[in-house]
mmCIF file of C-alpha atoms in Angstrom:
data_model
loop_
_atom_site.group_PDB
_atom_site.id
_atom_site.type_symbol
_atom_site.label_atom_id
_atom_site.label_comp_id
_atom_site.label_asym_id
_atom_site.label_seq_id
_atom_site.Cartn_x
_atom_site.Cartn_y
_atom_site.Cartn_z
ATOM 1 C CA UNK I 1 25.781 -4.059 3.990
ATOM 2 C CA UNK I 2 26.571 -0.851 5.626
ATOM 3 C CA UNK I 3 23.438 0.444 5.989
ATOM 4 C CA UNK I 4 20.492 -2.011 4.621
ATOM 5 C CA UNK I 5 20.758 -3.600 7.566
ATOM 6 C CA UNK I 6 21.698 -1.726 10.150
ATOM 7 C CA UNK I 7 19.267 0.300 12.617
ATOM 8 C CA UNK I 8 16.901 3.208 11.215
ATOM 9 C CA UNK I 9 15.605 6.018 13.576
ATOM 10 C CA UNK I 10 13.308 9.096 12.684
ATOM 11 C CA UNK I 11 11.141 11.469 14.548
ATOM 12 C CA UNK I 12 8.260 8.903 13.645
ATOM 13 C CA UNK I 13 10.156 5.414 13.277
ATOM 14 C CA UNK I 14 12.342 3.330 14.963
ATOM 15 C CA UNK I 15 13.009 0.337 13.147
ATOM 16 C CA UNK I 16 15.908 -2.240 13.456
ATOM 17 C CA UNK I 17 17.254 -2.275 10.404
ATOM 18 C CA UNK I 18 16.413 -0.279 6.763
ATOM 19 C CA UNK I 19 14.661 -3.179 4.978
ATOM 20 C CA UNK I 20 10.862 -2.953 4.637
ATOM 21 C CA UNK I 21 8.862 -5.450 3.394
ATOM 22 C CA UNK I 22 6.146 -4.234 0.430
ATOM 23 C CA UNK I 23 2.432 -4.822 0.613
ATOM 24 C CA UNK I 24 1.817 -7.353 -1.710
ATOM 25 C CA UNK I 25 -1.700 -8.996 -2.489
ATOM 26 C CA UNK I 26 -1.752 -12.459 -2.319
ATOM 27 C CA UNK I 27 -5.754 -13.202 -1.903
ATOM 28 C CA UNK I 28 -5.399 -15.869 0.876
ATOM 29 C CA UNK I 29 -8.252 -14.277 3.292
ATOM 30 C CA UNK I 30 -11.180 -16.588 3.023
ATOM 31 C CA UNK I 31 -14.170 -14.833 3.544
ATOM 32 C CA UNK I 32 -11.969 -11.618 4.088
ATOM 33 C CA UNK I 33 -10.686 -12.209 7.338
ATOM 34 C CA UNK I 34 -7.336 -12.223 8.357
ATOM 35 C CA UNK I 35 -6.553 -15.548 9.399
ATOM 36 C CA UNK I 36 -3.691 -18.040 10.792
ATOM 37 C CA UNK I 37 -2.222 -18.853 7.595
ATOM 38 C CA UNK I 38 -1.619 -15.324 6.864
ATOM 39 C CA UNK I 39 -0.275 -14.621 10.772
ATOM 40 C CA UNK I 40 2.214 -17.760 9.520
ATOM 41 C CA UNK I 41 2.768 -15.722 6.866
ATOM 42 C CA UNK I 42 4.277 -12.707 8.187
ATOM 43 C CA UNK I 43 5.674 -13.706 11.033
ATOM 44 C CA UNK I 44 8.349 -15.921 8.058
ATOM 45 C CA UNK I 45 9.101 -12.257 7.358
ATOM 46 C CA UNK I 46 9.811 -10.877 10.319
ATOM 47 C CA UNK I 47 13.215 -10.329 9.890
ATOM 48 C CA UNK I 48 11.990 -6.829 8.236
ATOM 49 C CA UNK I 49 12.728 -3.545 10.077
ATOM 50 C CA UNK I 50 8.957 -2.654 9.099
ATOM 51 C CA UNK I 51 6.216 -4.908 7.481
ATOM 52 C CA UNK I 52 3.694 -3.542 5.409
ATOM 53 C CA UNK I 53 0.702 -5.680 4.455
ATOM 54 C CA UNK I 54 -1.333 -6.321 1.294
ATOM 55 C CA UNK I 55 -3.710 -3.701 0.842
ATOM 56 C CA UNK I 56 -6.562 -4.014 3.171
ATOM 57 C CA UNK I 57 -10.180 -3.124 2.328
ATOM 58 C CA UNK I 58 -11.129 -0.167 4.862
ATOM 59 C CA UNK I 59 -15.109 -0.570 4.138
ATOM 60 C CA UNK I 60 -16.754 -3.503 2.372
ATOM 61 C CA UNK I 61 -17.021 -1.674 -1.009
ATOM 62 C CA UNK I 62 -13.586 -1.564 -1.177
ATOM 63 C CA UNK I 63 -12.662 -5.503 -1.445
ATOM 64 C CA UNK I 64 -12.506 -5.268 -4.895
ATOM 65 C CA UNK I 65 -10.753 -8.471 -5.318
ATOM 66 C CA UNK I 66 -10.977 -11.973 -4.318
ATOM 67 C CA UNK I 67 -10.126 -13.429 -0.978
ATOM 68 C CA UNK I 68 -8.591 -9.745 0.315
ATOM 69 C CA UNK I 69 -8.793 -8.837 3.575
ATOM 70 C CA UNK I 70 -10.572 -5.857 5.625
ATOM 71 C CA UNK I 71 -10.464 -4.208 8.623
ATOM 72 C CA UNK I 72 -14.282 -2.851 9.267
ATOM 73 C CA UNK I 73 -15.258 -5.751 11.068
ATOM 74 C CA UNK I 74 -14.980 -6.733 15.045
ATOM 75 C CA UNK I 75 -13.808 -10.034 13.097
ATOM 76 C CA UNK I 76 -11.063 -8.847 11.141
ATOM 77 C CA UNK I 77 -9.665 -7.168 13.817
ATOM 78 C CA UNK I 78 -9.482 -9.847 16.395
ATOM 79 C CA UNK I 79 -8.251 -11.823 12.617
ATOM 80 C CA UNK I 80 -5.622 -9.532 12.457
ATOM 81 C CA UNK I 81 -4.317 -10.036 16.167
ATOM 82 C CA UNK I 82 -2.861 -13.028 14.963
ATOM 83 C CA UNK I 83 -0.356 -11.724 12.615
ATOM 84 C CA UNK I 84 0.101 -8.506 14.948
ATOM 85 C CA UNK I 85 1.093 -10.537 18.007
ATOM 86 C CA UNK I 86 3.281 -13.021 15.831
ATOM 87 C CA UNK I 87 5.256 -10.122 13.870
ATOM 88 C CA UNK I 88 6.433 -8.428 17.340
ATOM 89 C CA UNK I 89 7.818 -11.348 18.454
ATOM 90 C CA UNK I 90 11.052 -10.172 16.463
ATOM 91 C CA UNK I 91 10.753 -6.407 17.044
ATOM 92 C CA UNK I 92 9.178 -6.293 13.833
ATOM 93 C CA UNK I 93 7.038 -3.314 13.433
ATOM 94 C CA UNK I 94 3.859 -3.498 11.051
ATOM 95 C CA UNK I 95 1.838 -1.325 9.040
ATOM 96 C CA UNK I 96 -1.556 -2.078 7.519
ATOM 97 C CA UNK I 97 -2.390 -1.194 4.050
ATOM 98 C CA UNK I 98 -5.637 0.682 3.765
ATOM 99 C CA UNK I 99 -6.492 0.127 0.313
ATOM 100 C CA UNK I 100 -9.688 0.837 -0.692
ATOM 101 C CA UNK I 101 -9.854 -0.610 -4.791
ATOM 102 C CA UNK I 102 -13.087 1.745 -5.832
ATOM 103 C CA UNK I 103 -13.632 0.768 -9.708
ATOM 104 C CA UNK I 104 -11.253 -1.631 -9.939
ATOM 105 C CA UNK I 105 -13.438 -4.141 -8.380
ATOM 106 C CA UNK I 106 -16.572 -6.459 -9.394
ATOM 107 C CA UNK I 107 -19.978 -6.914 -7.436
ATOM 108 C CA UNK I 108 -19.528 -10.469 -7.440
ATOM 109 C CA UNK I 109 -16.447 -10.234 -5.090
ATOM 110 C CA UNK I 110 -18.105 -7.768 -2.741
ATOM 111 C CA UNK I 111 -20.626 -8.798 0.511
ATOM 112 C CA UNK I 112 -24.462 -8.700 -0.542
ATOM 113 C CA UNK I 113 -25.721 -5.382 0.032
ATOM 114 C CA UNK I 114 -22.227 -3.609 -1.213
ATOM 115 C CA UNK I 115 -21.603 -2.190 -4.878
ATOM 116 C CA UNK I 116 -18.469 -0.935 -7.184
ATOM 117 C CA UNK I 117 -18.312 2.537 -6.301
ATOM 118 C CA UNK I 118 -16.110 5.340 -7.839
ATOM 119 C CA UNK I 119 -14.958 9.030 -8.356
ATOM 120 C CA UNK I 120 -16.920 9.468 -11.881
ATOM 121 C CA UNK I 121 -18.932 7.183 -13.909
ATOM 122 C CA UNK I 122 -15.963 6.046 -15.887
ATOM 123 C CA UNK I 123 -15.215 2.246 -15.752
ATOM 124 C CA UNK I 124 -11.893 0.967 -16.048
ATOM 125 C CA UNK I 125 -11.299 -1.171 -19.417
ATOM 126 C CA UNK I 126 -10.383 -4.548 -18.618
ATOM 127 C CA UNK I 127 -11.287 -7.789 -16.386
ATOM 128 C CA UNK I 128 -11.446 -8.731 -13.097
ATOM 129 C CA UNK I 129 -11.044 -12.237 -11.895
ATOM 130 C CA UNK I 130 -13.742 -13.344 -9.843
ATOM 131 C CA UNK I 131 -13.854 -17.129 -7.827
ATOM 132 C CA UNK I 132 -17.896 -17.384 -9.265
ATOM 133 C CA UNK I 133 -18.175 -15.955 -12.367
ATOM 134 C CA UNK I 134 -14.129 -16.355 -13.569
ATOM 135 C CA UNK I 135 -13.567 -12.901 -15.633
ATOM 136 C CA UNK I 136 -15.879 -10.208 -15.709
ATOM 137 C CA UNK I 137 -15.439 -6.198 -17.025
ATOM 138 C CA UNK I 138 -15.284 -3.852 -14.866
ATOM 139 C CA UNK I 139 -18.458 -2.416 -13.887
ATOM 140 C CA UNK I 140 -19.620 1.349 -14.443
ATOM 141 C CA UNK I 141 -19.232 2.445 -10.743
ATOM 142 C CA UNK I 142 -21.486 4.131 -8.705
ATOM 143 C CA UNK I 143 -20.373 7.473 -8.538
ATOM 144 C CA UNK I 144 -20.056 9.144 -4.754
ATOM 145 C CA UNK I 145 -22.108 12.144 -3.655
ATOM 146 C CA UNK I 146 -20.341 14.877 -2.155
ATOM 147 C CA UNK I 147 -21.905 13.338 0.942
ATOM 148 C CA UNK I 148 -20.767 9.678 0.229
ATOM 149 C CA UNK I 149 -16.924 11.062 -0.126
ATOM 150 C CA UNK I 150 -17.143 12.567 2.702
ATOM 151 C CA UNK I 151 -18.916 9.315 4.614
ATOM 152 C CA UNK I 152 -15.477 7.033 3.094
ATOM 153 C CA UNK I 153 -12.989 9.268 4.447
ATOM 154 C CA UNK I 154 -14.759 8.195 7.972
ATOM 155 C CA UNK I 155 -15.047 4.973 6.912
ATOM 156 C CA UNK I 156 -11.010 5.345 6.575
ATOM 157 C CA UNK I 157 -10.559 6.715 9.790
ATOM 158 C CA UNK I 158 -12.611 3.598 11.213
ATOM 159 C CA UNK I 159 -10.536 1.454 9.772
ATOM 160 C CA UNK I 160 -6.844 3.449 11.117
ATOM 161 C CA UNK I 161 -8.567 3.016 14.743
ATOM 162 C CA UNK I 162 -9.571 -0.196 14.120
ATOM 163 C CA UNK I 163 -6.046 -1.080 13.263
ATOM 164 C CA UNK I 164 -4.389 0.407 15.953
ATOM 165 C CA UNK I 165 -7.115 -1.500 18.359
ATOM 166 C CA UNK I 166 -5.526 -4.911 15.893
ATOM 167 C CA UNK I 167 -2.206 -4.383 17.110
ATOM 168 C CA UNK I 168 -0.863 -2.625 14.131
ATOM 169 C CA UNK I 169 2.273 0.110 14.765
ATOM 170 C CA UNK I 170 0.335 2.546 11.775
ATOM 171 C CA UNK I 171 -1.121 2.566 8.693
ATOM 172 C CA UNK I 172 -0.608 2.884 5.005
ATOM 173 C CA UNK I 173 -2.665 5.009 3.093
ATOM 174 C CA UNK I 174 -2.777 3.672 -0.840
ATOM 175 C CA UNK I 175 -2.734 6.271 -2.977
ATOM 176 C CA UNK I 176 -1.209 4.281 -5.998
ATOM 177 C CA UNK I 177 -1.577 1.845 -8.540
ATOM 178 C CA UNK I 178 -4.910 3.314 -9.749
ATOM 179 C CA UNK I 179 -6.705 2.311 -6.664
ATOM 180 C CA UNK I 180 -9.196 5.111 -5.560
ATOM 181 C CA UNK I 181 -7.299 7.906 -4.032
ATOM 182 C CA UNK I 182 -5.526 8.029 -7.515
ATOM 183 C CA UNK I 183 -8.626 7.242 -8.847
ATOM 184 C CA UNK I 184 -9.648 11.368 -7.605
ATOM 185 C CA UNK I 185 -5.728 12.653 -8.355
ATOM 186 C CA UNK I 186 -6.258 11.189 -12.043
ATOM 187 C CA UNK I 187 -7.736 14.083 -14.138
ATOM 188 C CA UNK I 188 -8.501 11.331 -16.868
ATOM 189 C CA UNK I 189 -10.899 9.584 -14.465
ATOM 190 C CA UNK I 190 -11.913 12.208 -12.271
ATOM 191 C CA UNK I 191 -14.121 14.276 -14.437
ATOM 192 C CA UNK I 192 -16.119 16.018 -10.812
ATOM 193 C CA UNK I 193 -17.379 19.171 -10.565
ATOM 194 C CA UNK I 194 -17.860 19.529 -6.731
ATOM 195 C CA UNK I 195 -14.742 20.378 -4.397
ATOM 196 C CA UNK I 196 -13.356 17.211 -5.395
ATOM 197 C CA UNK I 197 -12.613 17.276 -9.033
ATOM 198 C CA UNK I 198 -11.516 20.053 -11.303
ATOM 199 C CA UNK I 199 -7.951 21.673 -10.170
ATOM 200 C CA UNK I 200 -4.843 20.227 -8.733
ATOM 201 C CA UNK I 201 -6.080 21.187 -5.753
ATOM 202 C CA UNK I 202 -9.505 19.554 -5.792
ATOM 203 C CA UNK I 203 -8.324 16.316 -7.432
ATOM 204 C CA UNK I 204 -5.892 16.201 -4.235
ATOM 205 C CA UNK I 205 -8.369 17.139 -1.695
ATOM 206 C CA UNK I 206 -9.681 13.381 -0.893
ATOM 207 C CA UNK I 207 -5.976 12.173 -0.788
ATOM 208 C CA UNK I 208 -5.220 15.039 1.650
ATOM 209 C CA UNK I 209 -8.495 14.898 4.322
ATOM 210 C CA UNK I 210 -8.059 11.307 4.248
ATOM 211 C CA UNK I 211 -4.519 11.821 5.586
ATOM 212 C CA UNK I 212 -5.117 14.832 7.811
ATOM 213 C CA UNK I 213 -8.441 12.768 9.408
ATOM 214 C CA UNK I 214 -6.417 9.316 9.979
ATOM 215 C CA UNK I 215 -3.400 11.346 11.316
ATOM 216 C CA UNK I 216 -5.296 13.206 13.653
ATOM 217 C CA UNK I 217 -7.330 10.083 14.604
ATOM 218 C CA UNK I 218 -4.234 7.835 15.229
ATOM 219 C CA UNK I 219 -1.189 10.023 15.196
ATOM 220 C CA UNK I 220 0.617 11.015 12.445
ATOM 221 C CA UNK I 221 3.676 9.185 13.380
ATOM 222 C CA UNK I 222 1.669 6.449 12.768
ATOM 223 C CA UNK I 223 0.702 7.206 9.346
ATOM 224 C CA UNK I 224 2.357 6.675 6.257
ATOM 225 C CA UNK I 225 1.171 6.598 2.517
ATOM 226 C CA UNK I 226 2.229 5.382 -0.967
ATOM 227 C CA UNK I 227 1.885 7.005 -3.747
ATOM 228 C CA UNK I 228 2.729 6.084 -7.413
ATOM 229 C CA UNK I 229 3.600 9.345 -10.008
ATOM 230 C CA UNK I 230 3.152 8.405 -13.470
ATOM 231 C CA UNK I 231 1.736 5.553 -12.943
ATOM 232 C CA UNK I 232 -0.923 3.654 -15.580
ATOM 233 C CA UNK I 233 -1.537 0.742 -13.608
ATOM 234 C CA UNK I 234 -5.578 -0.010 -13.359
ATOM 235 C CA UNK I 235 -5.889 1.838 -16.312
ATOM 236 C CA UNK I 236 -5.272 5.021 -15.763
ATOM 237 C CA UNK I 237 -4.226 7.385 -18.798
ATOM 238 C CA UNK I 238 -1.223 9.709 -18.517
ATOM 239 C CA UNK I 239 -1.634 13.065 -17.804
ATOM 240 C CA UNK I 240 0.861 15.757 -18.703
ATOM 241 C CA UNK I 241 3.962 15.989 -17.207
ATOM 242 C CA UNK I 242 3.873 18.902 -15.577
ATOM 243 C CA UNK I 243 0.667 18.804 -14.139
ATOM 244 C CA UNK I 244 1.632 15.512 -12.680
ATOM 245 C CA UNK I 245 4.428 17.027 -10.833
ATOM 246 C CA UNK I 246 2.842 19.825 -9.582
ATOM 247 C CA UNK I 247 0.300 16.854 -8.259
ATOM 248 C CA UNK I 248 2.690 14.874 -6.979
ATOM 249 C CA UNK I 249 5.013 18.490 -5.048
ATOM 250 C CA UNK I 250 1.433 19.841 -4.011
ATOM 251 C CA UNK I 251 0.518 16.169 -2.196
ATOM 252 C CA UNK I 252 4.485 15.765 -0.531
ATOM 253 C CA UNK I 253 3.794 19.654 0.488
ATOM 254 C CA UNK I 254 0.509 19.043 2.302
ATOM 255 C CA UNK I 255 1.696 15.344 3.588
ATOM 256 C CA UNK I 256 4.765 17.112 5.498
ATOM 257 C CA UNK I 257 2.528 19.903 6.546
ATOM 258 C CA UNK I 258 0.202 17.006 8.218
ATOM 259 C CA UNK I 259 3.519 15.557 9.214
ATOM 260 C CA UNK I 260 3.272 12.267 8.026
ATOM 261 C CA UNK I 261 5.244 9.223 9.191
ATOM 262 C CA UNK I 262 6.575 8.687 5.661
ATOM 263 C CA UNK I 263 6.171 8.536 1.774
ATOM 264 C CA UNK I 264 6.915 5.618 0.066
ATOM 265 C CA UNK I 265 7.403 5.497 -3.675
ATOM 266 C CA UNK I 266 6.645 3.120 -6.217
ATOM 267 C CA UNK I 267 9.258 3.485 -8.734
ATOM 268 C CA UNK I 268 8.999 3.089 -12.493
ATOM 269 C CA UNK I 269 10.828 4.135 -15.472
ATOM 270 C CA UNK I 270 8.129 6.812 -16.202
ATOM 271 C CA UNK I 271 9.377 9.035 -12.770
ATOM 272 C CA UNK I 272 11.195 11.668 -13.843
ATOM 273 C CA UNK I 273 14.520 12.481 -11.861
ATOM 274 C CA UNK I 274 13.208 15.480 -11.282
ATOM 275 C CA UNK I 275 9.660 14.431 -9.634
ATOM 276 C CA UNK I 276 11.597 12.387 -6.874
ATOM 277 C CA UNK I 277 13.924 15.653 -6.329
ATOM 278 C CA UNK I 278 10.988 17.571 -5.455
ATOM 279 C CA UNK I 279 9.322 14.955 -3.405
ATOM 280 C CA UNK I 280 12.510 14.829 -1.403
ATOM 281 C CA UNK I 281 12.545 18.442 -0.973
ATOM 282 C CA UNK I 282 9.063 18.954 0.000
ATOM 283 C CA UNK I 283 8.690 16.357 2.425
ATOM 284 C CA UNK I 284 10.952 16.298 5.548
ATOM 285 C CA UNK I 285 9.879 12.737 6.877
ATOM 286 C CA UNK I 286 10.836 9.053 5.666
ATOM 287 C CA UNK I 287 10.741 8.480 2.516
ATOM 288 C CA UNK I 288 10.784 4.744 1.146
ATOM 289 C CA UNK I 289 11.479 3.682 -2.400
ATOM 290 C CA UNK I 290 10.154 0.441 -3.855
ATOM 291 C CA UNK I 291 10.637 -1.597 -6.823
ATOM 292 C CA UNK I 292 13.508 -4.198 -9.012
ATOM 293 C CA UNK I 293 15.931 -3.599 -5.670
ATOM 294 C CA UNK I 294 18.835 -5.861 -5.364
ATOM 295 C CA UNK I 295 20.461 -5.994 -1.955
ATOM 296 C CA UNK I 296 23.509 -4.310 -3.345
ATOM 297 C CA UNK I 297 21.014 -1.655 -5.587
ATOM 298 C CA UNK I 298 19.102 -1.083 -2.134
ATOM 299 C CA UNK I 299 22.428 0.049 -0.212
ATOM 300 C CA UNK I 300 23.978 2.155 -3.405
ATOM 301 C CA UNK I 301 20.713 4.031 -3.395
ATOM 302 C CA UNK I 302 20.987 4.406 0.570
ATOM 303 C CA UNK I 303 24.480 5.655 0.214
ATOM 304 C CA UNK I 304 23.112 8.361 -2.124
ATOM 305 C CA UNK I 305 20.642 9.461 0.161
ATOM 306 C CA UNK I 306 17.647 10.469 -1.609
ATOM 307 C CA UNK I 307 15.876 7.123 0.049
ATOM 308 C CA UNK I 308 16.222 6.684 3.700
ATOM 309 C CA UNK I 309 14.529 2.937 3.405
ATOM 310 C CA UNK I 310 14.268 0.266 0.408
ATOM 311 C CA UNK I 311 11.353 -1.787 0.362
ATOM 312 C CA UNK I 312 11.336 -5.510 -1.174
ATOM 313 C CA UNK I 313 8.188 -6.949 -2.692
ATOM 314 C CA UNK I 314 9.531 -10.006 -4.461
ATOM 315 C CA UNK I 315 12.556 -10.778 -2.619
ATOM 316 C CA UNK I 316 10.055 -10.941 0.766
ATOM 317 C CA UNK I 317 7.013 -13.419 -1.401
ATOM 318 C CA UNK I 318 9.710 -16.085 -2.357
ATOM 319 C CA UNK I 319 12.361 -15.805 0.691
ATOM 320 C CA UNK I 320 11.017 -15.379 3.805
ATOM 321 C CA UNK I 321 14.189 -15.197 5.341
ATOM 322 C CA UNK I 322 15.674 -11.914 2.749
ATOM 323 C CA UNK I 323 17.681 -10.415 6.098
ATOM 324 C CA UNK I 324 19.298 -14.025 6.001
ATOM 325 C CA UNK I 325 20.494 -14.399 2.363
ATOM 326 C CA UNK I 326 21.480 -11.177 2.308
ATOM 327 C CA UNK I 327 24.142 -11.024 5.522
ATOM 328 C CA UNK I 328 25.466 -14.833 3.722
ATOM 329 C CA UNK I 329 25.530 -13.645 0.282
ATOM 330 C CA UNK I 330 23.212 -16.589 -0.973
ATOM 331 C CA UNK I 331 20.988 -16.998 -3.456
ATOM 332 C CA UNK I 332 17.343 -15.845 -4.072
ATOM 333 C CA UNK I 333 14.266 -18.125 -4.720
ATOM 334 C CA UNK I 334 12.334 -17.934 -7.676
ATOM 335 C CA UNK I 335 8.864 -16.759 -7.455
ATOM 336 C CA UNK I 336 6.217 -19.327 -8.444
ATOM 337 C CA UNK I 337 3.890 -16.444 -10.276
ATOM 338 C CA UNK I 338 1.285 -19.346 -10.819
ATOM 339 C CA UNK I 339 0.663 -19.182 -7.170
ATOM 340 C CA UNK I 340 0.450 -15.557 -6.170
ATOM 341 C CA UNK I 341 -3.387 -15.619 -5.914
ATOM 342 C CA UNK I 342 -4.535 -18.481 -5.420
ATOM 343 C CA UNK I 343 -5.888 -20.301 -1.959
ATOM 344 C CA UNK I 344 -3.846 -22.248 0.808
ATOM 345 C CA UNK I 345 0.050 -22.782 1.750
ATOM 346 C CA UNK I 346 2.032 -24.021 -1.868
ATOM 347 C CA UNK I 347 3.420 -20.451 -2.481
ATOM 348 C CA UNK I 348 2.714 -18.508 0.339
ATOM 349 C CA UNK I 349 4.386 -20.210 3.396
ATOM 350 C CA UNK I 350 6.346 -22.790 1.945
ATOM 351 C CA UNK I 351 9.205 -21.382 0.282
ATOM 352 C CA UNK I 352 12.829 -22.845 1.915
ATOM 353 C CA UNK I 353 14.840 -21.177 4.080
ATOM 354 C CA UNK I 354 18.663 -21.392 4.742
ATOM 355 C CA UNK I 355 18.176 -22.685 8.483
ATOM 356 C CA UNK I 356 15.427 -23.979 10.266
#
């Protein structure tokens, strides 16, 4: 490995090698708080230039799912001090995932007093698992005021401060995988009016103040976000090509104006060659690509340049030591997907390792 593993230095990061691990849910916060199974966890990972966590609820109506963490509490923070401390033991650096789930959620895994909130009052088809009530649809969110956008963007910037005060090096900002900031750049689901719906612009505005807020809360070296073009995940319809690209080259414009840490890119088939071209020439910072890498795919697509780092999602959930297997040439675990979810240790931390 020429590069994977080898040192990576930016105006924002320094990081000591070019393998990032993915944010990955894996639904092992009881209660939603971080706790010391999870700092176990991460710190089997930290052989990772830069760690970025399963998305993390920045206000309780975003812990759409069950047993995911936050960051809004005085709890979660001092929670989250226990995988902080434990990841920079190896010069590890780590991001936390703000991810913040809007409709793709259920009341009955949010805190008493919190609801499913969205951009429109469009639910997403489907189920959501819940640990009372097993599956349940999706709910018809409650759809935000022009007022109650503007009160989640603070609750994001909360949440970046809150991190920073947990230890963490920056955070992520999830703007993929139909989650809600897609949830406003999706003109399928984002049928506004107000400032916040309607043209490219509009539909982009939440992703953007979000961004500019947190950056200029926290620093914007210490920002990052993901973003996912074309994507249909949490049922999100396709929206013509070309307005998705000019989405997608209008966000990487205004996220190297802010001067974001980095972009990171979940891949799929459905990218067009020519979306990631204009990503790359828009935005001047890091930019991460994610998704099916091999060790040897990773450093071809290094060698190319249009990537600077490769993150791993499965290689990190099943082989906590990646950096290891991948200097020695050895094999990969198997994922046990019959585990990714559920509570406790079998297929979270106990997953071999070449040496102990």
């Amino acid at each position: 490995m020429k590069k994977l593993l080898k040192p990576y230095t930016s105006q924002a990061l320094n990081l000591k090698n070019h393998l990032v691990m993915a944010p990955m849910t894996r639904s092992r916060a009881i209660d939603n708080l971080p706790n010391a199974l999870m700092a176990e966890y991460y710190s089997q990972r930290r052989g990772a230039g830069l760690i970025i966590t399963e998305g993390t609820a920045p206000a309780p109506e975003g812990l759409g799912y069950a047993r995911i963490p936050g960051i809004f509490s005085n709890e979660q923070i001092e929670g989250w001090k226990l995988t902080t401390g434990a990841v920079h033991q190896n010069d590890t650096k780590i991001f936390v995932q703000l991810m913040h789930t809007g409709r793709i959620g259920h009341q009955a895994n949010l805190p008493e007093g919190a609801h499913v909130i969205g951009v429109s009052a469009i639910p997403a088809a489907g189920q959501m698992y819940t640990d009372n009530a097993g599956m349940q649809d999706y709910p018809v969110p409650v759809v935000l005021s022009t007022q109650g956008v503007k009160e989640v963007i603070g609750q994001y910037v909360t949440a970046a401060k809150n991190a920073i005060a947990a230890g963490f090096d920056g955070v992520e900002l999830h703007a993929a995988n139909g989650y809600l900031i897609e949830q406003f750049l999706n003109p399928n689901v984002n049928d506004r009016t107000d400032v916040y719906g309607g043209s490219i612009e509009n539909r982009s505005r939440f992703a953007i103040e979000v961004a500019e807020q947190v950056a200029e809360a926290i620093g914007k070296e210490k920002t990052g976000v993901r973003i996912s073009p074309n994507s249909t995940l949490g049922d999100l319809q396709a929206y013509e090509a070309d307005t998705t690209e000019e989405t997608y080259i209008y966000l990487s414009r205004e996220f190297n104006r802010i001067g974001l840490a980095y972009i990171h890119i979940s891949l799929s088939p459905q990218v067009p060659a020519q979306t990631l071209n204009a990503i790359r020439t828009e935005f001047e910072g890091t930019l991460i690509y994610c998704n099916t890498f091999t060790a040897e795919g990773a450093e071809a697509e290094l060698d190319k340049g249009d990537a600077d780092l490769i993150a791993f999602g499965r290689g990190f959930l099943a082989n906590p030591d990646l950096e290891q297997r991948i200097i020695h040439g050895s094999e990969l675990n198997a994922p046990d997907f019959t585990t990714l979810y559920t509570p406790g240790a079998k297929g979270y931390t106990d997953y071999p390792v070449l040496f102990n």
